[in-house]
Amino acid sequence: MRNTANSSEALGDKKMRKIFQDKTVVLGVTGSIAAYKIANLASSLVKKGANVHVIMTKNATNFINPITFESLTGNKCLVDTFDRNFEFSVEHVSLAKMADVFMVAPASANVIGKIAGGIADDMLTTTIMACKCHKIISPAMNTNMFENQIVQDNIQKLKNYGYEIIEPASGYLACGDTGAGKMPEPAVLESYIMKEIAMEKDMAGEKVLITAGPTMEKIDPVRFISNHSTGKMGYALAKVAMLRGADVTLVTGKTNIQKPDFVNVIEVQSAREMFEAVDNVFDNQDIVIMSAAVADYRPKNVAAEKIKKKDGQAVIELERTDDILATMSARKKEQFICGFSMETENMLENSKAKLEKKNLDMICANNLKVDGAGFGTDTNVVTLITKNDVKELPIMSKAEVAENILNEIKRG
Ligand code: CTP
């Protein structure tokens, strides 16, 4: 499901800073060689404006010094419950109340067992016990320990209590073994934190299907017909819907941009493949947004061998592809269906006709000839058209357009 940490791209640095500024992130660090990597995570979160507090177990201090975290976060790094040199009298309760998200990374088998067993005998375990916010655990240990049934049972128990568990990566471990048990890189951990706190989860439980990017229609083994779509608008929609808590499926043509985290990505090439991918999942969706630039025509015959040049003109016979949007909307039940319409003239008129013809709930129209709109740009200028309303939006980032589209759908 997840790929790499790129959620901040979804919203732009300025907006991300605004979000992080009011947020308190508590990082629990336990005794594992991966503990040193949490310095990078703490630093990155602080740079984004978050108030970061680090709690270490005593064992963790063998791997990284609390002063490192204190220097990076500007907050006292808490280790011992009975330390009396700090401002709050019951520090663990104060921190637990302040936290917007609590991540334990790296989480040793020992701390996982203690939390699962309700044992609170140090600063980390007492604080997490008093904490009501979302809790994320990133297990990191030797493969045999990780696969031990007792550890697995404890992890399952935590899952049942609503803790989010980050699947450890596989690879070469510090102990010399190769296998599962590696803490993912700090950027990955950060994407989990971001997912939790970036936006209000007003789309939780909703299933959203988005199509994006171009399709490629083969002419022969080396050539194809396609278009200039880069997928940026569809990917922005997928990211923002995911950050708002939706269960997102992204059916995408070939693009050069990073796949969004925490989204079910289905990669396709041709219009036919996109049709089949959409067809497979459409019936279970609540919201369907088709931003892909689907080829209207494909070569009638695909040559098995490379077509060699000849004198004179060449003609490729084309046939129509299936209209995915029209086919799905003809069989829709409760789904809210939103299409896209890219025009170079008569935008409103043509787009309204498409809304009607394809029986859509909404269409997002944009004029390729307007500055800041169209293929490859980071901005867009769209008009949201429904049966009873036409809303022109000013130029804004594709992430902001995505937010507006989803707001409009939520209202609709
Ligand atoms: N679409 C689709 N399947 C196709 C073609 C388009 O699902 N085979 C979707 C696009 O994803 C987009 C909308 O339909 O949401 C665009 O409508 P369409 O009528 O295809 O627009 P144009 O191709 O721009 O129409 P025209 O060629 O008439 O200008």
GROMACS .gro file of C-alpha atoms and ligand atoms in nm:
model
  441
    1MET     CA    1   0.000   0.000   0.000
    2ARG     CA    2   0.266   0.254   0.095
    3ASN     CA    3   0.546   0.371  -0.118
    4THR     CA    4   0.775   0.654  -0.008
    5ALA     CA    5   0.728   0.958   0.205
    6ASN     CA    6   0.578   1.224  -0.013
    7SER     CA    7   0.271   1.347   0.167
    8SER     CA    8   0.417   1.695   0.213
    9GLU     CA    9   0.425   1.728  -0.165
   10ALA     CA   10   0.050   1.684  -0.162
   11LEU     CA   11  -0.014   2.006   0.020
   12GLY     CA   12   0.284   2.228  -0.040
   13ASP     CA   13   0.542   2.332   0.220
   14LYS     CA   14   0.356   2.645   0.336
   15LYS     CA   15   0.036   2.464   0.418
   16MET     CA   16   0.224   2.173   0.578
   17ARG     CA   17   0.405   2.419   0.807
   18LYS     CA   18   0.074   2.570   0.910
   19ILE     CA   19  -0.061   2.227   0.995
   20PHE     CA   20   0.244   2.118   1.191
   21GLN     CA   21   0.270   2.442   1.385
   22ASP     CA   22  -0.014   2.360   1.624
   23LYS     CA   23   0.080   1.995   1.659
   24THR     CA   24   0.262   1.806   1.932
   25VAL     CA   25   0.437   1.489   1.823
   26VAL     CA   26   0.566   1.255   2.091
   27LEU     CA   27   0.839   1.015   1.985
   28GLY     CA   28   0.910   0.715   2.207
   29VAL     CA   29   1.256   0.569   2.147
   30THR     CA   30   1.359   0.226   2.278
   31GLY     CA   31   1.685   0.030   2.286
   32SER     CA   32   1.767  -0.067   1.929
   33ILE     CA   33   2.051   0.030   1.697
   34ALA     CA   34   1.792   0.210   1.478
   35ALA     CA   35   1.741   0.463   1.762
   36TYR     CA   36   2.001   0.697   1.610
   37LYS     CA   37   1.783   0.738   1.299
   38ILE     CA   38   1.513   0.904   1.507
   39ALA     CA   39   1.737   1.212   1.531
   40ASN     CA   40   1.665   1.272   1.161
   41LEU     CA   41   1.293   1.223   1.214
   42ALA     CA   42   1.285   1.462   1.510
   43SER     CA   43   1.484   1.719   1.316
   44SER     CA   44   1.261   1.700   1.010
   45LEU     CA   45   0.944   1.736   1.219
   46VAL     CA   46   1.089   2.035   1.405
   47LYS     CA   47   1.183   2.198   1.073
   48LYS     CA   48   0.821   2.164   0.963
   49GLY     CA   49   0.716   2.351   1.277
   50ALA     CA   50   0.600   2.066   1.503
   51ASN     CA   51   0.645   2.068   1.879
   52VAL     CA   52   0.843   1.747   1.924
   53HIS     CA   53   0.896   1.569   2.255
   54VAL     CA   54   1.114   1.263   2.285
   55ILE     CA   55   1.082   1.000   2.555
   56MET     CA   56   1.354   0.738   2.578
   57THR     CA   57   1.379   0.413   2.764
   58LYS     CA   58   1.694   0.371   2.970
   59ASN     CA   59   1.822   0.113   2.717
   60ALA     CA   60   1.778   0.361   2.433
   61THR     CA   61   2.030   0.594   2.599
   62ASN     CA   62   2.296   0.331   2.525
   63PHE     CA   63   2.244   0.396   2.154
   64ILE     CA   64   2.186   0.772   2.138
   65ASN     CA   65   2.236   1.048   2.391
   66PRO     CA   66   1.926   1.238   2.514
   67ILE     CA   67   2.121   1.563   2.459
   68THR     CA   68   2.101   1.499   2.082
   69PHE     CA   69   1.722   1.508   2.101
   70GLU     CA   70   1.720   1.804   2.338
   71SER     CA   71   1.937   2.003   2.098
   72LEU     CA   72   1.718   1.915   1.802
   73THR     CA   73   1.377   1.966   1.962
   74GLY     CA   74   1.443   2.236   2.221
   75ASN     CA   75   1.246   2.023   2.468
   76LYS     CA   76   1.371   1.819   2.758
   77CYS     CA   77   1.420   1.456   2.658
   78LEU     CA   78   1.242   1.245   2.916
   79VAL     CA   79   1.389   0.922   3.040
   80ASP     CA   80   1.313   0.863   3.405
   81THR     CA   81   0.969   0.903   3.567
   82PHE     CA   82   1.133   1.017   3.887
   83ASP     CA   83   1.338   1.299   3.737
   84ARG     CA   84   1.237   1.608   3.940
   85ASN     CA   85   1.421   1.872   3.740
   86PHE     CA   86   1.150   1.974   3.502
   87GLU     CA   87   0.855   2.204   3.494
   88PHE     CA   88   0.551   1.977   3.521
   89SER     CA   89   0.491   1.778   3.832
   90VAL     CA   90   0.328   1.488   3.651
   91GLU     CA   91   0.510   1.513   3.324
   92HIS     CA   92   0.378   1.196   3.168
   93VAL     CA   93   0.017   1.308   3.207
   94SER     CA   94   0.087   1.657   3.071
   95LEU     CA   95   0.264   1.518   2.767
   96ALA     CA   96  -0.004   1.257   2.712
   97LYS     CA   97  -0.265   1.534   2.706
   98MET     CA   98  -0.065   1.755   2.468
   99ALA     CA   99   0.015   1.482   2.215
  100ASP     CA  100  -0.159   1.482   1.879
  101VAL     CA  101   0.019   1.166   1.778
  102PHE     CA  102   0.248   0.927   1.963
  103MET     CA  103   0.498   0.715   1.775
  104VAL     CA  104   0.719   0.448   1.929
  105ALA     CA  105   1.012   0.391   1.695
  106PRO     CA  106   1.216   0.182   1.712
  107ALA     CA  107   0.987  -0.032   1.929
  108SER     CA  108   1.165  -0.327   2.091
  109ALA     CA  109   0.998  -0.659   2.165
  110ASN     CA  110   1.022  -0.562   2.531
  111VAL     CA  111   0.828  -0.235   2.502
  112ILE     CA  112   0.568  -0.395   2.273
  113GLY     CA  113   0.518  -0.667   2.534
  114LYS     CA  114   0.494  -0.414   2.815
  115ILE     CA  115   0.237  -0.195   2.639
  116ALA     CA  116   0.033  -0.499   2.532
  117GLY     CA  117   0.047  -0.631   2.888
  118GLY     CA  118  -0.054  -0.302   3.047
  119ILE     CA  119   0.279  -0.258   3.224
  120ALA     CA  120   0.373   0.103   3.291
  121ASP     CA  121   0.704   0.118   3.475
  122ASP     CA  122   0.895   0.399   3.307
  123MET     CA  123   0.836   0.735   3.142
  124LEU     CA  124   0.760   0.593   2.798
  125THR     CA  125   0.515   0.325   2.905
  126THR     CA  126   0.337   0.544   3.162
  127THR     CA  127   0.294   0.824   2.909
  128ILE     CA  128   0.160   0.602   2.632
  129MET     CA  129  -0.080   0.446   2.882
  130ALA     CA  130  -0.217   0.792   2.967
  131CYS     CA  131  -0.237   0.897   2.603
  132LYS     CA  132  -0.566   0.917   2.412
  133CYS     CA  133  -0.431   1.026   2.073
  134HIS     CA  134  -0.349   0.799   1.779
  135LYS     CA  135  -0.056   0.569   1.857
  136ILE     CA  136   0.184   0.427   1.600
  137ILE     CA  137   0.435   0.150   1.671
  138SER     CA  138   0.733   0.067   1.450
  139PRO     CA  139   0.873  -0.268   1.564
  140ALA     CA  140   1.248  -0.314   1.512
  141MET     CA  141   1.429  -0.626   1.622
  142ASN     CA  142   1.602  -0.944   1.515
  143THR     CA  143   1.396  -1.153   1.267
  144ASN     CA  144   1.358  -1.450   1.500
  145MET     CA  145   1.237  -1.222   1.777
  146PHE     CA  146   0.994  -1.050   1.541
  147GLU     CA  147   0.858  -1.383   1.418
  148ASN     CA  148   0.827  -1.520   1.772
  149GLN     CA  149   0.462  -1.601   1.832
  150ILE     CA  150   0.460  -1.414   2.163
  151VAL     CA  151   0.572  -1.093   1.989
  152GLN     CA  152   0.324  -1.152   1.706
  153ASP     CA  153   0.042  -1.205   1.959
  154ASN     CA  154   0.139  -0.882   2.137
  155ILE     CA  155   0.141  -0.693   1.806
  156GLN     CA  156  -0.202  -0.834   1.721
  157LYS     CA  157  -0.327  -0.731   2.063
  158LEU     CA  158  -0.206  -0.375   2.006
  159LYS     CA  159  -0.375  -0.372   1.664
  160ASN     CA  160  -0.699  -0.482   1.826
  161TYR     CA  161  -0.669  -0.187   2.065
  162GLY     CA  162  -0.640   0.051   1.770
  163TYR     CA  163  -0.263   0.098   1.763
  164GLU     CA  164  -0.126   0.140   1.413
  165ILE     CA  165   0.163  -0.098   1.344
  166ILE     CA  166   0.421  -0.019   1.080
  167GLU     CA  167   0.527  -0.338   0.909
  168PRO     CA  168   0.907  -0.367   0.953
  169ALA     CA  169   1.116  -0.371   0.640
  170SER     CA  170   1.323  -0.671   0.539
  171GLY     CA  171   1.695  -0.652   0.489
  172TYR     CA  172   2.033  -0.691   0.650
  173LEU     CA  173   1.997  -0.644   1.025
  174ALA     CA  174   2.258  -0.514   1.267
  175CYS     CA  175   2.280  -0.858   1.428
  176GLY     CA  176   2.407  -1.001   1.098
  177ASP     CA  177   2.085  -1.180   1.002
  178THR     CA  178   1.882  -1.096   0.695
  179GLY     CA  179   1.504  -1.084   0.723
  180ALA     CA  180   1.207  -0.889   0.858
  181GLY     CA  181   1.266  -0.663   1.156
  182LYS     CA  182   1.424  -0.348   1.015
  183MET     CA  183   1.280  -0.012   1.113
  184PRO     CA  184   1.177   0.176   0.796
  185GLU     CA  185   1.366   0.494   0.708
  186PRO     CA  186   1.272   0.816   0.897
  187ALA     CA  187   1.097   0.958   0.589
  188VAL     CA  188   0.861   0.662   0.592
  189LEU     CA  189   0.793   0.705   0.963
  190GLU     CA  190   0.722   1.072   0.900
  191SER     CA  191   0.466   0.989   0.633
  192TYR     CA  192   0.270   0.790   0.893
  193ILE     CA  193   0.275   1.089   1.129
  194MET     CA  194   0.173   1.321   0.850
  195LYS     CA  195  -0.113   1.097   0.746
  196GLU     CA  196  -0.247   1.115   1.097
  197ILE     CA  197  -0.226   1.486   1.161
  198ALA     CA  198  -0.224   1.656   0.822
  199MET     CA  199  -0.596   1.703   0.772
  200GLU     CA  200  -0.930   1.654   0.938
  201LYS     CA  201  -1.052   1.299   0.872
  202ASP     CA  202  -1.385   1.404   0.727
  203MET     CA  203  -1.373   1.133   0.459
  204ALA     CA  204  -1.298   0.843   0.694
  205GLY     CA  205  -1.465   0.524   0.577
  206GLU     CA  206  -1.538   0.656   0.227
  207LYS     CA  207  -1.416   0.461  -0.072
  208VAL     CA  208  -1.280   0.685  -0.343
  209LEU     CA  209  -1.174   0.576  -0.690
  210ILE     CA  210  -0.960   0.811  -0.898
  211THR     CA  211  -0.828   0.769  -1.250
  212ALA     CA  212  -0.521   0.965  -1.353
  213GLY     CA  213  -0.258   1.010  -1.619
  214PRO     CA  214  -0.252   0.929  -1.988
  215THR     CA  215  -0.330   0.604  -2.165
  216MET     CA  216  -0.097   0.456  -2.424
  217GLU     CA  217  -0.236   0.283  -2.729
  218LYS     CA  218   0.011   0.058  -2.907
  219ILE     CA  219   0.076   0.091  -3.279
  220ASP     CA  220   0.353  -0.168  -3.292
  221PRO     CA  221   0.613  -0.300  -3.042
  222VAL     CA  222   0.800   0.034  -3.040
  223ARG     CA  223   0.535   0.303  -3.095
  224PHE     CA  224   0.218   0.420  -2.931
  225ILE     CA  225  -0.041   0.700  -2.933
  226SER     CA  226  -0.072   0.899  -2.610
  227ASN     CA  227  -0.117   1.253  -2.479
  228HIS     CA  228   0.057   1.509  -2.256
  229SER     CA  229  -0.117   1.419  -1.929
  230THR     CA  230   0.129   1.391  -1.636
  231GLY     CA  231  -0.121   1.267  -1.377
  232LYS     CA  232  -0.052   1.555  -1.135
  233MET     CA  233  -0.419   1.649  -1.086
  234GLY     CA  234  -0.532   1.292  -1.022
  235TYR     CA  235  -0.241   1.220  -0.787
  236ALA     CA  236  -0.317   1.539  -0.591
  237LEU     CA  237  -0.679   1.422  -0.558
  238ALA     CA  238  -0.565   1.080  -0.438
  239LYS     CA  239  -0.325   1.226  -0.180
  240VAL     CA  240  -0.570   1.479  -0.039
  241ALA     CA  241  -0.853   1.222  -0.020
  242MET     CA  242  -0.615   0.983   0.159
  243LEU     CA  243  -0.508   1.254   0.406
  244ARG     CA  244  -0.877   1.320   0.474
  245GLY     CA  245  -0.912   0.958   0.576
  246ALA     CA  246  -1.062   0.805   0.261
  247ASP     CA  247  -0.981   0.456   0.137
  248VAL     CA  248  -0.838   0.552  -0.201
  249THR     CA  249  -0.783   0.346  -0.515
  250LEU     CA  250  -0.585   0.518  -0.788
  251VAL     CA  251  -0.598   0.369  -1.136
  252THR     CA  252  -0.313   0.534  -1.319
  253GLY     CA  253  -0.164   0.541  -1.662
  254LYS     CA  254   0.212   0.569  -1.698
  255THR     CA  255   0.349   0.878  -1.521
  256ASN     CA  256   0.685   0.999  -1.393
  257ILE     CA  257   0.560   1.120  -1.058
  258GLN     CA  258   0.590   0.947  -0.725
  259LYS     CA  259   0.304   0.716  -0.634
  260PRO     CA  260   0.111   0.851  -0.335
  261ASP     CA  261   0.155   0.687   0.004
  262PHE     CA  262  -0.124   0.484   0.164
  263VAL     CA  263  -0.317   0.457  -0.160
  264ASN     CA  264  -0.405   0.140  -0.347
  265VAL     CA  265  -0.233   0.207  -0.680
  266ILE     CA  266  -0.328   0.009  -0.990
  267GLU     CA  267  -0.099   0.075  -1.285
  268VAL     CA  268  -0.232   0.038  -1.637
  269GLN     CA  269  -0.127   0.141  -1.984
  270SER     CA  270  -0.408   0.124  -2.238
  271ALA     CA  271  -0.766   0.253  -2.224
  272ARG     CA  272  -0.879  -0.111  -2.226
  273GLU     CA  273  -0.666  -0.191  -1.918
  274MET     CA  274  -0.795   0.121  -1.744
  275PHE     CA  275  -1.151   0.019  -1.825
  276GLU     CA  276  -1.097  -0.327  -1.675
  277ALA     CA  277  -0.928  -0.193  -1.361
  278VAL     CA  278  -1.212   0.054  -1.300
  279ASP     CA  279  -1.475  -0.205  -1.386
  280ASN     CA  280  -1.333  -0.441  -1.119
  281VAL     CA  281  -1.366  -0.196  -0.831
  282PHE     CA  282  -1.638   0.050  -0.936
  283ASP     CA  283  -1.935  -0.114  -0.762
  284ASN     CA  284  -1.778  -0.082  -0.415
  285GLN     CA  285  -1.699   0.287  -0.440
  286ASP     CA  286  -1.871   0.588  -0.284
  287ILE     CA  287  -1.699   0.855  -0.492
  288VAL     CA  288  -1.550   0.819  -0.839
  289ILE     CA  289  -1.338   1.094  -0.994
  290MET     CA  290  -1.207   1.037  -1.344
  291SER     CA  291  -0.926   1.276  -1.419
  292ALA     CA  292  -0.739   1.046  -1.659
  293ALA     CA  293  -0.682   1.161  -2.015
  294VAL     CA  294  -0.815   0.848  -2.181
  295ALA     CA  295  -0.753   0.796  -2.551
  296ASP     CA  296  -1.076   0.819  -2.750
  297TYR     CA  297  -0.922   0.612  -3.030
  298ARG     CA  298  -0.674   0.329  -3.059
  299PRO     CA  299  -0.510   0.164  -3.362
  300LYS     CA  300  -0.750  -0.093  -3.501
  301ASN     CA  301  -0.467  -0.340  -3.556
  302VAL     CA  302  -0.151  -0.354  -3.348
  303ALA     CA  303   0.139  -0.470  -3.565
  304ALA     CA  304   0.323  -0.769  -3.419
  305GLU     CA  305   0.654  -0.648  -3.564
  306LYS     CA  306   0.800  -0.300  -3.598
  307ILE     CA  307   0.642  -0.119  -3.892
  308LYS     CA  308   0.915  -0.033  -4.144
  309LYS     CA  309   0.908   0.298  -4.327
  310LYS     CA  310   0.804   0.309  -4.690
  311ASP     CA  311   0.784   0.578  -4.954
  312GLY     CA  312   0.476   0.798  -4.942
  313GLN     CA  313   0.220   0.853  -4.670
  314ALA     CA  314   0.119   0.608  -4.401
  315VAL     CA  315  -0.230   0.574  -4.262
  316ILE     CA  316  -0.318   0.418  -3.928
  317GLU     CA  317  -0.676   0.307  -3.898
  318LEU     CA  318  -0.823   0.395  -3.558
  319GLU     CA  319  -1.120   0.259  -3.369
  320ARG     CA  320  -1.305   0.407  -3.071
  321THR     CA  321  -1.216   0.302  -2.719
  322ASP     CA  322  -1.486   0.241  -2.459
  323ASP     CA  323  -1.590   0.551  -2.269
  324ILE     CA  324  -1.509   0.442  -1.913
  325LEU     CA  325  -1.686   0.736  -1.748
  326ALA     CA  326  -2.007   0.700  -1.949
  327THR     CA  327  -2.017   0.321  -1.906
  328MET     CA  328  -1.972   0.341  -1.529
  329SER     CA  329  -2.220   0.623  -1.479
  330ALA     CA  330  -2.480   0.424  -1.675
  331ARG     CA  331  -2.462   0.151  -1.412
  332LYS     CA  332  -2.411   0.367  -1.106
  333LYS     CA  333  -2.611   0.317  -0.789
  334GLU     CA  334  -2.519   0.546  -0.503
  335GLN     CA  335  -2.182   0.663  -0.632
  336PHE     CA  336  -2.106   1.031  -0.673
  337ILE     CA  337  -1.942   1.056  -1.014
  338CYS     CA  338  -1.718   1.341  -1.118
  339GLY     CA  339  -1.561   1.375  -1.461
  340PHE     CA  340  -1.302   1.611  -1.605
  341SER     CA  341  -1.332   1.812  -1.919
  342MET     CA  342  -1.038   1.971  -2.091
  343GLU     CA  343  -1.127   2.212  -2.366
  344THR     CA  344  -0.955   2.469  -2.583
  345GLU     CA  345  -1.275   2.657  -2.677
  346ASN     CA  346  -1.640   2.681  -2.563
  347MET     CA  347  -1.540   2.530  -2.230
  348LEU     CA  348  -1.862   2.590  -2.038
  349GLU     CA  349  -2.096   2.487  -2.315
  350ASN     CA  350  -1.902   2.170  -2.405
  351SER     CA  351  -1.853   2.071  -2.043
  352LYS     CA  352  -2.219   2.119  -1.955
  353ALA     CA  353  -2.305   1.898  -2.252
  354LYS     CA  354  -2.068   1.627  -2.119
  355LEU     CA  355  -2.221   1.651  -1.770
  356GLU     CA  356  -2.562   1.590  -1.921
  357LYS     CA  357  -2.461   1.328  -2.177
  358LYS     CA  358  -2.257   1.119  -1.936
  359ASN     CA  359  -2.509   1.164  -1.652
  360LEU     CA  360  -2.249   1.299  -1.409
  361ASP     CA  361  -2.293   1.459  -1.068
  362MET     CA  362  -2.014   1.704  -1.136
  363ILE     CA  363  -1.760   1.793  -1.402
  364CYS     CA  364  -1.437   1.988  -1.352
  365ALA     CA  365  -1.377   2.194  -1.659
  366ASN     CA  366  -1.047   2.352  -1.753
  367ASN     CA  367  -0.931   2.541  -2.056
  368LEU     CA  368  -0.591   2.431  -2.182
  369LYS     CA  369  -0.529   2.779  -2.322
  370VAL     CA  370  -0.562   2.958  -1.987
  371ASP     CA  371  -0.233   3.037  -1.811
  372GLY     CA  372  -0.171   2.809  -1.514
  373ALA     CA  373  -0.412   2.538  -1.633
  374GLY     CA  374  -0.359   2.208  -1.803
  375PHE     CA  375  -0.094   1.942  -1.849
  376GLY     CA  376   0.220   1.928  -1.640
  377THR     CA  377   0.162   2.248  -1.443
  378ASP     CA  378   0.153   2.251  -1.063
  379THR     CA  379  -0.147   2.481  -1.075
  380ASN     CA  380  -0.489   2.459  -1.234
  381VAL     CA  381  -0.779   2.688  -1.311
  382VAL     CA  382  -1.104   2.494  -1.297
  383THR     CA  383  -1.474   2.553  -1.306
  384LEU     CA  384  -1.685   2.308  -1.109
  385ILE     CA  385  -2.013   2.241  -1.285
  386THR     CA  386  -2.307   2.058  -1.132
  387LYS     CA  387  -2.668   2.036  -1.254
  388ASN     CA  388  -2.764   2.351  -1.066
  389ASP     CA  389  -2.442   2.539  -1.014
  390VAL     CA  390  -2.133   2.672  -1.188
  391LYS     CA  391  -1.842   2.763  -0.962
  392GLU     CA  392  -1.536   2.929  -1.112
  393LEU     CA  393  -1.223   2.884  -0.901
  394PRO     CA  394  -0.921   3.114  -0.931
  395ILE     CA  395  -0.576   2.983  -1.016
  396MET     CA  396  -0.447   2.764  -0.733
  397SER     CA  397  -0.218   2.467  -0.674
  398LYS     CA  398  -0.347   2.130  -0.788
  399ALA     CA  399  -0.355   2.024  -0.422
  400GLU     CA  400  -0.586   2.317  -0.343
  401VAL     CA  401  -0.800   2.236  -0.647
  402ALA     CA  402  -0.822   1.880  -0.515
  403GLU     CA  403  -0.937   2.009  -0.176
  404ASN     CA  404  -1.204   2.224  -0.340
  405ILE     CA  405  -1.328   1.939  -0.557
  406LEU     CA  406  -1.356   1.709  -0.256
  407ASN     CA  407  -1.529   1.983  -0.050
  408GLU     CA  408  -1.781   2.030  -0.328
  409ILE     CA  409  -1.842   1.655  -0.350
  410LYS     CA  410  -1.888   1.637   0.029
  411ARG     CA  411  -2.147   1.914   0.002
  412GLY     CA  412  -2.323   1.751  -0.296
  413CTP     N1  413  -1.311   0.948  -2.036
  413CTP     C1  414  -1.326   0.815  -2.012
  413CTP     N2  415  -1.310   0.725  -2.111
  413CTP     C2  416  -1.278   0.762  -2.235
  413CTP     C3  417  -1.263   0.899  -2.263
  413CTP     C4  418  -1.280   0.989  -2.161
  413CTP     O1  419  -1.354   0.778  -1.898
  413CTP     N3  420  -1.262   0.671  -2.330
  413CTP     C5  421  -1.333   1.044  -1.927
  413CTP     C6  422  -1.215   1.126  -1.887
  413CTP     O2  423  -1.143   1.064  -1.781
  413CTP     C7  424  -1.277   1.255  -1.842
  413CTP     C8  425  -1.397   1.269  -1.933
  413CTP     O3  426  -1.429   1.137  -1.974
  413CTP     O4  427  -1.328   1.249  -1.710
  413CTP     C9  428  -1.368   1.351  -2.053
  413CTP     O5  429  -1.477   1.342  -2.137
  413CTP     P1  430  -1.462   1.332  -2.293
  413CTP     O6  431  -1.598   1.342  -2.354
  413CTP     O7  432  -1.384   1.216  -2.336
  413CTP     O8  433  -1.379   1.456  -2.318
  413CTP     P2  434  -1.302   1.479  -2.443
  413CTP     O9  435  -1.221   1.363  -2.487
  413CTP    O10  436  -1.229   1.604  -2.414
  413CTP    O11  437  -1.426   1.496  -2.541
  413CTP     P3  438  -1.425   1.548  -2.687
  413CTP    O12  439  -1.334   1.457  -2.758
  413CTP    O13  440  -1.566   1.535  -2.724
  413CTP    O14  441  -1.375   1.686  -2.675
   0.00000   0.00000   0.00000
